[in-house]
PDB file of N, CA and C in Angstrom:
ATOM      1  N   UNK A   1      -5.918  -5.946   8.052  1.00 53.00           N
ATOM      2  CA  UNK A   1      -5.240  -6.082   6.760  1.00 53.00           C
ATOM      3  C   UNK A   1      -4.230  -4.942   6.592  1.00 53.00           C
ATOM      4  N   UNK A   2      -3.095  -5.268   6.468  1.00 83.00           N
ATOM      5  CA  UNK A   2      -2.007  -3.826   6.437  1.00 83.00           C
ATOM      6  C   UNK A   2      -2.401  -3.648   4.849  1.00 83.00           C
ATOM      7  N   UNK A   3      -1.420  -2.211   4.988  1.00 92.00           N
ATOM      8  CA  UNK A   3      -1.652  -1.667   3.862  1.00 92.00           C
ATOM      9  C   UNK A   3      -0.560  -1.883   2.627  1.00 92.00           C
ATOM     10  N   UNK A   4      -0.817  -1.733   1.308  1.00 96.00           N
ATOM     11  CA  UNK A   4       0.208  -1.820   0.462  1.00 96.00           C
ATOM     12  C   UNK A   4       0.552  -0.489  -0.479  1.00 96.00           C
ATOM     13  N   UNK A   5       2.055  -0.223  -1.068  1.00 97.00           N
ATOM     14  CA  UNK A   5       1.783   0.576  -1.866  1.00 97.00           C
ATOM     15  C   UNK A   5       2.660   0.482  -2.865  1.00 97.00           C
ATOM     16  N   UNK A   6       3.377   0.901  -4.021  1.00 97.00           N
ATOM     17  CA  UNK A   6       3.836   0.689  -5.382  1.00 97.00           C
ATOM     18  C   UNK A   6       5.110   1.292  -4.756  1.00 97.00           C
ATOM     19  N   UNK A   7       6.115   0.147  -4.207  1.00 97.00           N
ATOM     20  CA  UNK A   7       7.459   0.399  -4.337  1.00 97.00           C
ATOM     21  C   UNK A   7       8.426   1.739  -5.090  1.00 97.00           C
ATOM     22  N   UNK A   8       8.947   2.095  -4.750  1.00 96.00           N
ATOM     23  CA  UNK A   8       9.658   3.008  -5.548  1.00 96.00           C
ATOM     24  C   UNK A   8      10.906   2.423  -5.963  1.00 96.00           C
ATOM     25  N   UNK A   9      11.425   1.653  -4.838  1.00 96.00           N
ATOM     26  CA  UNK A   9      12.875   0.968  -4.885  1.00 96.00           C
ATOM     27  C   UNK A   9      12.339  -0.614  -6.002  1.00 96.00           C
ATOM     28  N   UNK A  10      11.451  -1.143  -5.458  1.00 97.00           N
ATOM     29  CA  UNK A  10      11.547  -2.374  -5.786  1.00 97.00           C
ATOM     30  C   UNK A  10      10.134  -2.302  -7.167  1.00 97.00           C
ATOM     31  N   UNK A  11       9.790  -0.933  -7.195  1.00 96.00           N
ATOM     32  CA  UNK A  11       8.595  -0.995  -8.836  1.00 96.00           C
ATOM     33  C   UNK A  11       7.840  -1.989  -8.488  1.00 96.00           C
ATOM     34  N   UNK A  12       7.246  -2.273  -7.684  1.00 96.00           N
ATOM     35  CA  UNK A  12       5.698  -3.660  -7.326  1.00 96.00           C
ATOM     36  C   UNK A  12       4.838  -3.395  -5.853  1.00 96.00           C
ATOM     37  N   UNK A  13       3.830  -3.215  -6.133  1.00 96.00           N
ATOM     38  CA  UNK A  13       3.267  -3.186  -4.921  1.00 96.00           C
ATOM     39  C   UNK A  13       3.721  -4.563  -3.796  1.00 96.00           C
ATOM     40  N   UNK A  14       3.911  -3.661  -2.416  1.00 96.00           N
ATOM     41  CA  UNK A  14       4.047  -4.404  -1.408  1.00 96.00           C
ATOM     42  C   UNK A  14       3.701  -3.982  -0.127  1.00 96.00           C
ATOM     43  N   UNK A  15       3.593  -4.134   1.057  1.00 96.00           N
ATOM     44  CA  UNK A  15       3.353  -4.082   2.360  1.00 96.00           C
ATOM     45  C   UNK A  15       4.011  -2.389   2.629  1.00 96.00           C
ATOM     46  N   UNK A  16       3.170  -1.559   2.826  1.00 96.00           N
ATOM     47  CA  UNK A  16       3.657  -0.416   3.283  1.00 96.00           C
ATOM     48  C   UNK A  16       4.073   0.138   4.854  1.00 96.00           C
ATOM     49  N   UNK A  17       4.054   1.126   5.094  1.00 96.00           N
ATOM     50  CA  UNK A  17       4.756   1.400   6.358  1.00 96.00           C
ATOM     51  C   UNK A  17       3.450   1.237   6.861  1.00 96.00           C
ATOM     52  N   UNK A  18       3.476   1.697   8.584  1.00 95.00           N
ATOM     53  CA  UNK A  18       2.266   1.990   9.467  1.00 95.00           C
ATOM     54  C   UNK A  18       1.807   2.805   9.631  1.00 95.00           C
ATOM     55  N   UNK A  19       2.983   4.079   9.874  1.00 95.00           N
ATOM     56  CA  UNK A  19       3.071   5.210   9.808  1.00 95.00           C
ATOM     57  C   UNK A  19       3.977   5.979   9.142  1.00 95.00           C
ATOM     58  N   UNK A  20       4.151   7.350   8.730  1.00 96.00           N
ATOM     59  CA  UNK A  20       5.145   8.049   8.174  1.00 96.00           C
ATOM     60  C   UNK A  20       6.639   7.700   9.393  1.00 96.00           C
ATOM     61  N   UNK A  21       7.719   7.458   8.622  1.00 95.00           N
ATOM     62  CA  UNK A  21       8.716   7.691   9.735  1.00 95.00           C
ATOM     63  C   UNK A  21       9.445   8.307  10.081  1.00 95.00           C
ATOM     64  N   UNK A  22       9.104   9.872   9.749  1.00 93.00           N
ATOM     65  CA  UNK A  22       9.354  11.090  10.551  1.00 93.00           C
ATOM     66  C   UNK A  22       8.895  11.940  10.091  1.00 93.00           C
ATOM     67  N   UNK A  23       8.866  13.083  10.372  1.00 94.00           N
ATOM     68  CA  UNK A  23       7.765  14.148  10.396  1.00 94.00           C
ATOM     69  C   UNK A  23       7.936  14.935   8.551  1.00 94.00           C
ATOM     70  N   UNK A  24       6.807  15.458   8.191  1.00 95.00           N
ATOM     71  CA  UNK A  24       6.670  16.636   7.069  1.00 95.00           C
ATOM     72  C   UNK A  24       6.842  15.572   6.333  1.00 95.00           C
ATOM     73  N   UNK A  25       6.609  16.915   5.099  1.00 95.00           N
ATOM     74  CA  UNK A  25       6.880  16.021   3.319  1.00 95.00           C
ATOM     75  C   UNK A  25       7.560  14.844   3.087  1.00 95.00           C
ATOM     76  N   UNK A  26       8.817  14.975   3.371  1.00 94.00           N
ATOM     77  CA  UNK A  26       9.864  13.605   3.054  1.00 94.00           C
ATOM     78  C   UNK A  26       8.836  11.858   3.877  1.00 94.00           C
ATOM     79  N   UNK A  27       8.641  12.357   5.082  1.00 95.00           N
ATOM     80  CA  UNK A  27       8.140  11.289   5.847  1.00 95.00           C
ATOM     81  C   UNK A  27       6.620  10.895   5.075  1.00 95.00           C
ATOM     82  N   UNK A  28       6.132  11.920   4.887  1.00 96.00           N
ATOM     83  CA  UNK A  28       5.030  11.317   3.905  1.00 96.00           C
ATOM     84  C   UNK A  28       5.189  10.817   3.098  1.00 96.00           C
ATOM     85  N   UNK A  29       6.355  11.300   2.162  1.00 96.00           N
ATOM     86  CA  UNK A  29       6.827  10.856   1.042  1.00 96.00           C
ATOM     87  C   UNK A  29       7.308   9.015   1.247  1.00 96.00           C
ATOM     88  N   UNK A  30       7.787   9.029   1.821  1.00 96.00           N
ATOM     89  CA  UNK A  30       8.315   7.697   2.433  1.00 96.00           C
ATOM     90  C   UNK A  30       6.822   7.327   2.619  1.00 96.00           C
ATOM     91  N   UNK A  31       6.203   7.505   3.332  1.00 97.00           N
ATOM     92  CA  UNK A  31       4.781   6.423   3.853  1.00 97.00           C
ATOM     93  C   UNK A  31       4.334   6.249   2.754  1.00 97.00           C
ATOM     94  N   UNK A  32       3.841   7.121   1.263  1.00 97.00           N
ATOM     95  CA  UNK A  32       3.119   6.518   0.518  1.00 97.00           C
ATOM     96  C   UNK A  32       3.840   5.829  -0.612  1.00 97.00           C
ATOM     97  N   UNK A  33       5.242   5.908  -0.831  1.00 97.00           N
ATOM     98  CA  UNK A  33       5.855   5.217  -2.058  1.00 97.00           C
ATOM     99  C   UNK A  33       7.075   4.207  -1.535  1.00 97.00           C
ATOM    100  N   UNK A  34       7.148   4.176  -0.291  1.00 97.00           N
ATOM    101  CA  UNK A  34       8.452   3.582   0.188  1.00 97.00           C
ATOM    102  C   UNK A  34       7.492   1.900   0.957  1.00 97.00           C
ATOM    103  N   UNK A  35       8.082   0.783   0.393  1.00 97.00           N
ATOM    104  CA  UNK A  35       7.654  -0.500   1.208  1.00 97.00           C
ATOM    105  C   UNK A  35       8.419  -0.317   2.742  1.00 97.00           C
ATOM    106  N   UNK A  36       7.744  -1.137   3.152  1.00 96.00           N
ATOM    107  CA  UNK A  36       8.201  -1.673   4.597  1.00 96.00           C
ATOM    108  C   UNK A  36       9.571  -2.576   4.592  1.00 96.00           C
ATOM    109  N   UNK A  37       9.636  -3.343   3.533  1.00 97.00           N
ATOM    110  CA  UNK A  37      10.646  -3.946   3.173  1.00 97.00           C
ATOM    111  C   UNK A  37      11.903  -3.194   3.290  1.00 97.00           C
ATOM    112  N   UNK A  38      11.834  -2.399   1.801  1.00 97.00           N
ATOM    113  CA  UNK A  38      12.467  -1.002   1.684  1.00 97.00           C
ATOM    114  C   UNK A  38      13.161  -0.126   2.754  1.00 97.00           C
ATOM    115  N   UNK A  39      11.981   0.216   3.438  1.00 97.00           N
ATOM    116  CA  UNK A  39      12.379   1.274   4.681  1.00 97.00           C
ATOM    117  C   UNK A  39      13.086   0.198   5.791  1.00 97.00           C
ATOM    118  N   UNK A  40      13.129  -1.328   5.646  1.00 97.00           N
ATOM    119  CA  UNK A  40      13.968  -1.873   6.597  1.00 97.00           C
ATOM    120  C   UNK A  40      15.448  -2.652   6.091  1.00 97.00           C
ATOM    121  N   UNK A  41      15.277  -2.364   4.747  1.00 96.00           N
ATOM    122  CA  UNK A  41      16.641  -2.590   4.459  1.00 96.00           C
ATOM    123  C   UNK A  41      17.440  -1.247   4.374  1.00 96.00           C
ATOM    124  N   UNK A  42      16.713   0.236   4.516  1.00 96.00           N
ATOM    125  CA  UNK A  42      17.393   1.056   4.627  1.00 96.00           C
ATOM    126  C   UNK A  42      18.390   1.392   5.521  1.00 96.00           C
ATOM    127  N   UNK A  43      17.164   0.817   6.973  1.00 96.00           N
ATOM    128  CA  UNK A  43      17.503   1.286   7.993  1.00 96.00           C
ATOM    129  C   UNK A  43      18.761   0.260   8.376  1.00 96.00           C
ATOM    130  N   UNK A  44      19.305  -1.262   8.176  1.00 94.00           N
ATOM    131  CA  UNK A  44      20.589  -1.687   7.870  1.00 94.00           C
ATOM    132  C   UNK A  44      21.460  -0.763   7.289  1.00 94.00           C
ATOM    133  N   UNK A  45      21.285  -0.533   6.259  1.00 94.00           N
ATOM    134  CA  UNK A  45      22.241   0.520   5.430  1.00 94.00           C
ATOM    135  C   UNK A  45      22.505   1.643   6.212  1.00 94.00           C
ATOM    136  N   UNK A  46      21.806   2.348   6.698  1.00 95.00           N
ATOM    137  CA  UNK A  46      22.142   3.608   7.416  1.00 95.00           C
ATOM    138  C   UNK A  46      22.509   3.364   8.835  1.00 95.00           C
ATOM    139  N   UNK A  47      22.819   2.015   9.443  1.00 94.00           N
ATOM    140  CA  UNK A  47      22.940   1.825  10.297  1.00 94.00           C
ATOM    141  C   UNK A  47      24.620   1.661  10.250  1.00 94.00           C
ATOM    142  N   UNK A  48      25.096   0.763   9.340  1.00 93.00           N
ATOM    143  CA  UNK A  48      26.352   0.002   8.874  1.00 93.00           C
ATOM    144  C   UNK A  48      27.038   2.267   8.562  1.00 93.00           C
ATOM    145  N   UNK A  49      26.589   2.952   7.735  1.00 94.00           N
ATOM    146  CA  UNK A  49      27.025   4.163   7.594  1.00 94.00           C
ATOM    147  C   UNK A  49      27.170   4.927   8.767  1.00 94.00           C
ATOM    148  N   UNK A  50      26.441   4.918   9.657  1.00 94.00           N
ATOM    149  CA  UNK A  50      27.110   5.711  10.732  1.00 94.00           C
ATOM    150  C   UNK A  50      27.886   5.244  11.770  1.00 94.00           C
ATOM    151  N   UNK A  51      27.785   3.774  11.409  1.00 93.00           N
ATOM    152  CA  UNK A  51      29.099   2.999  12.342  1.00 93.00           C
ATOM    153  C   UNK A  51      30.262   2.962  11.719  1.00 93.00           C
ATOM    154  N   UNK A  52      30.207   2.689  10.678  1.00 92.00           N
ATOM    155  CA  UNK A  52      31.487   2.650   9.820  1.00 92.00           C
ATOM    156  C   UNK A  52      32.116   4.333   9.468  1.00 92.00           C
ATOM    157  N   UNK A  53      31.473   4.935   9.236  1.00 91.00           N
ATOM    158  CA  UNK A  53      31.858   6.796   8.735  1.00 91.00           C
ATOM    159  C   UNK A  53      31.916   7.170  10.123  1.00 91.00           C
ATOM    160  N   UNK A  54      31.991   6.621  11.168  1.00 93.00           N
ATOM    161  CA  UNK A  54      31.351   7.559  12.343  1.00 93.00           C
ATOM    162  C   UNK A  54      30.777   8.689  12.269  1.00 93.00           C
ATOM    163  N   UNK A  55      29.485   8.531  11.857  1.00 94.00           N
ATOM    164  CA  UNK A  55      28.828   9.712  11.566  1.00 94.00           C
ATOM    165  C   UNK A  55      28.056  10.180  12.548  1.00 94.00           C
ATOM    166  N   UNK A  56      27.980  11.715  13.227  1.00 95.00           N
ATOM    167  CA  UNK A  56      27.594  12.085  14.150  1.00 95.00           C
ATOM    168  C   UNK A  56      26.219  13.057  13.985  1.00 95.00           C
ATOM    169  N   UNK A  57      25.092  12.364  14.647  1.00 94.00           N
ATOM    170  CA  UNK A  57      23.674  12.993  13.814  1.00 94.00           C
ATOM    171  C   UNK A  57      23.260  14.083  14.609  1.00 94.00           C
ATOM    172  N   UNK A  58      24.461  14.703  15.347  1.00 96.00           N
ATOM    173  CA  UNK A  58      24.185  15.998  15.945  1.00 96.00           C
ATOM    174  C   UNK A  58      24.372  17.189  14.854  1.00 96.00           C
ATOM    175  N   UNK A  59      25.618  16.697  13.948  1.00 96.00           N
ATOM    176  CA  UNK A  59      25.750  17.465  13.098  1.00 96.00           C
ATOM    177  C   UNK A  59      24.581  17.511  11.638  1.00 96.00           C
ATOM    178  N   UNK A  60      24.248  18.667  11.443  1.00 96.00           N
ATOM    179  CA  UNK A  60      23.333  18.670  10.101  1.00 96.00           C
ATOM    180  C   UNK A  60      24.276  18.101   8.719  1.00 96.00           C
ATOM    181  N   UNK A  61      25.395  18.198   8.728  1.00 97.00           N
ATOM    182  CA  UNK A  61      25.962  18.120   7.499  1.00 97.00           C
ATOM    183  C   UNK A  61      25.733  16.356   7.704  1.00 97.00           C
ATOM    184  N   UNK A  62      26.092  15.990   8.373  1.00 96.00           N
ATOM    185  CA  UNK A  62      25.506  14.177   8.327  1.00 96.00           C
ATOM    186  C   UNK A  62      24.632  14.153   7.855  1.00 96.00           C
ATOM    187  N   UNK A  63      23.992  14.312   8.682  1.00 95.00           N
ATOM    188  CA  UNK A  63      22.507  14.300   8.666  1.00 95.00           C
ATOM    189  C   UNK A  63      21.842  14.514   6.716  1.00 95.00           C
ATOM    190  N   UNK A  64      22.483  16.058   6.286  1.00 96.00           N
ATOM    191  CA  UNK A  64      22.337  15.987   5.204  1.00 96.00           C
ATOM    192  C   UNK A  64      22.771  15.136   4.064  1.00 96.00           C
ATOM    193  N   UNK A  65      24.155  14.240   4.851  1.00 96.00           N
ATOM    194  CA  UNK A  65      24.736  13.076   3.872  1.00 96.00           C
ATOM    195  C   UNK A  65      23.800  12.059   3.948  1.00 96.00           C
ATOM    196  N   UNK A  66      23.093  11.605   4.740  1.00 96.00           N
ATOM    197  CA  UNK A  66      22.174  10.383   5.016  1.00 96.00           C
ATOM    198  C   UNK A  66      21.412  10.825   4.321  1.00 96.00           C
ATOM    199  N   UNK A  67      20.767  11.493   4.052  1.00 95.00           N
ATOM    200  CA  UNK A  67      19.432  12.295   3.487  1.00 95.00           C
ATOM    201  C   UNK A  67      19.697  12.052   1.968  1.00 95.00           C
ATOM    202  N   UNK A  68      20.581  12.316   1.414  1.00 96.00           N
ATOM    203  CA  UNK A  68      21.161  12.113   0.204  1.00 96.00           C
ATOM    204  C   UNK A  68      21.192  10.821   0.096  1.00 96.00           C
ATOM    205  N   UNK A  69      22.119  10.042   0.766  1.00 96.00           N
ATOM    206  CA  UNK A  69      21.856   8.423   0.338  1.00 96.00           C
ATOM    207  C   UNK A  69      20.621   7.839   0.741  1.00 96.00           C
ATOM    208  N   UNK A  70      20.121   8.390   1.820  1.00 96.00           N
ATOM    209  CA  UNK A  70      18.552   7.399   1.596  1.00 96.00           C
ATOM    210  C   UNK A  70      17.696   7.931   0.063  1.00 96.00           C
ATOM    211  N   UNK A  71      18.174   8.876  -0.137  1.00 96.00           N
ATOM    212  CA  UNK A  71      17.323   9.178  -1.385  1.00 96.00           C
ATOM    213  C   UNK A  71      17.871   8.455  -2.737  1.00 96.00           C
ATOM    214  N   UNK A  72      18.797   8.491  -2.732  1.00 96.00           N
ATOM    215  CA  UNK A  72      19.193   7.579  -4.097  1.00 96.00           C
ATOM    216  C   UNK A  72      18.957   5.832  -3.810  1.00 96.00           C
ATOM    217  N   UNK A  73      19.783   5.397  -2.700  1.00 96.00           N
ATOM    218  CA  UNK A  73      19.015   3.877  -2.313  1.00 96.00           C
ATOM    219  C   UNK A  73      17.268   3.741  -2.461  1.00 96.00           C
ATOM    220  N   UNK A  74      16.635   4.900  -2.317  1.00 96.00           N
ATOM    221  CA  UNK A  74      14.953   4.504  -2.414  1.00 96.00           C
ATOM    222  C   UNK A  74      15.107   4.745  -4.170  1.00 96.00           C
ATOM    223  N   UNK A  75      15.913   5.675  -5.066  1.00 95.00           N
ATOM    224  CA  UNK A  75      15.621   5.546  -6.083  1.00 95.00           C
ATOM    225  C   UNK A  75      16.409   4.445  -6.958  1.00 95.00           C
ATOM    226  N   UNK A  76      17.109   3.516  -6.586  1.00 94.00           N
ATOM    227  CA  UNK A  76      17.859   2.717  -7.389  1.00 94.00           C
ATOM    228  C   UNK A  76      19.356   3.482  -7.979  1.00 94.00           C
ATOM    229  N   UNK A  77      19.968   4.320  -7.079  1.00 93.00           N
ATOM    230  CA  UNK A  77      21.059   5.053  -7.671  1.00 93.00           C
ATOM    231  C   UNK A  77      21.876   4.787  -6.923  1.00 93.00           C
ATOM    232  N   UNK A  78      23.275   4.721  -7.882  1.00 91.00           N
ATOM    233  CA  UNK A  78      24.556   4.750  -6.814  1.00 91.00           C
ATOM    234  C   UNK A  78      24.145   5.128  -5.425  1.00 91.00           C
ATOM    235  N   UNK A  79      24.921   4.286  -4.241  1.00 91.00           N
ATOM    236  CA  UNK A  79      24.954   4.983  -2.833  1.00 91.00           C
ATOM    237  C   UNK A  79      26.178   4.781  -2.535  1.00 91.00           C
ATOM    238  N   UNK A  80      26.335   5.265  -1.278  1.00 90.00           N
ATOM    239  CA  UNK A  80      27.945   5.118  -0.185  1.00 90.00           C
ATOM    240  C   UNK A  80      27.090   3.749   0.415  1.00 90.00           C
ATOM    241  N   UNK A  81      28.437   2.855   0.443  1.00 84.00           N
ATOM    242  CA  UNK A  81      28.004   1.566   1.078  1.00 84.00           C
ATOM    243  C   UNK A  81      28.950   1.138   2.556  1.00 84.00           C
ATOM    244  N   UNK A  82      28.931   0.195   3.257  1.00 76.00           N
ATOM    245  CA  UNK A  82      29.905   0.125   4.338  1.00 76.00           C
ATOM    246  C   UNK A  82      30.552  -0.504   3.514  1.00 76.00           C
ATOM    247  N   UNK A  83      31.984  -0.194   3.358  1.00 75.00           N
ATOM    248  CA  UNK A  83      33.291  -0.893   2.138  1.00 75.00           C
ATOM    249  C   UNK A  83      33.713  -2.456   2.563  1.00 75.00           C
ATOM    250  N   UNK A  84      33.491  -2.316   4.554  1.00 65.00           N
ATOM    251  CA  UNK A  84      34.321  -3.221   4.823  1.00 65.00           C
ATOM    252  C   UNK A  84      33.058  -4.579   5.088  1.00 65.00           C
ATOM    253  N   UNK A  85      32.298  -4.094   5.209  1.00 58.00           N
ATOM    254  CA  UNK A  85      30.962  -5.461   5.354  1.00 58.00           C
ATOM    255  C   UNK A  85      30.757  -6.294   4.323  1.00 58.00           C
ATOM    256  N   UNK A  86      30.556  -7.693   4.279  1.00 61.00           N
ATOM    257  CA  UNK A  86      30.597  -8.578   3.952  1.00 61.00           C
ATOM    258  C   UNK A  86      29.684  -9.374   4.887  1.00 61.00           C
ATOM    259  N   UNK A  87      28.505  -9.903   3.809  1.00 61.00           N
ATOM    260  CA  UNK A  87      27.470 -10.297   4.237  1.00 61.00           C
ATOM    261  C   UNK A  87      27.866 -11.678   4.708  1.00 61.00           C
ATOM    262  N   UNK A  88      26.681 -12.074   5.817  1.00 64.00           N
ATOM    263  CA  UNK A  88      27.163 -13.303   6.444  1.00 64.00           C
ATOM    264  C   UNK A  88      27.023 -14.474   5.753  1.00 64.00           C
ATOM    265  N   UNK A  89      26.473 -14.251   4.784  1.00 70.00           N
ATOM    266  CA  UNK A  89      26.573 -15.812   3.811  1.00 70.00           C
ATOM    267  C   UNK A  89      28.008 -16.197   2.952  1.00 70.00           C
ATOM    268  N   UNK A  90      28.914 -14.988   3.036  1.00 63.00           N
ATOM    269  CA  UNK A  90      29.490 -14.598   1.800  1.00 63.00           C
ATOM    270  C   UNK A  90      30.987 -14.977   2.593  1.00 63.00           C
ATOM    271  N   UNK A  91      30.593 -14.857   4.218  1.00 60.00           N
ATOM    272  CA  UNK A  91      32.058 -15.215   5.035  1.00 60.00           C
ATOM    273  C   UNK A  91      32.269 -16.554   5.096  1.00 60.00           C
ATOM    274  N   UNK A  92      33.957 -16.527   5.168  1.00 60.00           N
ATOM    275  CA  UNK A  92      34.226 -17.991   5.438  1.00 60.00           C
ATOM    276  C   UNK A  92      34.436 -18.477   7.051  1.00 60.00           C
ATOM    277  N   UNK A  93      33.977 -19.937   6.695  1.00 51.00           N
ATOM    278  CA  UNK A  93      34.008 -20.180   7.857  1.00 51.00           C
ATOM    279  C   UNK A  93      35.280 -20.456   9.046  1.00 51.00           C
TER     280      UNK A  93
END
């Protein structure tokens, strides 16, 4: 039986992670208030941001920009979005 826990993004219990997904506080933080859902629509989002910004995660200052928008996307706050994406339902054919 997986586990569930009280959304932060989405306010309702749902299917939680497996494990923390990366190390210390924040990653805990994520395992007990962040869904699985959540943490996989993030990981789209932060995916589309470092392709589109070319963002380079050698550098900390990225690194610290991602950190910032995963934190407001888990809280329901403004984020940086990819400008030029357009979801595939939304394209013409």
């Amino acid at each position: 039986m997986s586990r569930t826990v009280f959304c932060r993004k989405y306010q309702k219990e749902l299917e939680g992670l497996a494990m923390p997904p990366m190390p210390g506080p924040k990653g805990q933080d994520i395992y007990e208030n962040v869904s699985k859902l959540a943490w996989e629509e993030w990981q789209n989002q932060q995916t589309m941001l470092i392709n589109e910004k070319h963002l380079n995660l050698m550098d900390v200052n990225n690194r610290k920009y991602l950190q910032a928008q995963m934190d407001r996307f888990f809280n329901n706050e403004p984020f940086d979005q990819a400008e030029g994406y357009v979801p595939p339902e939304k394209q013409d054919d």
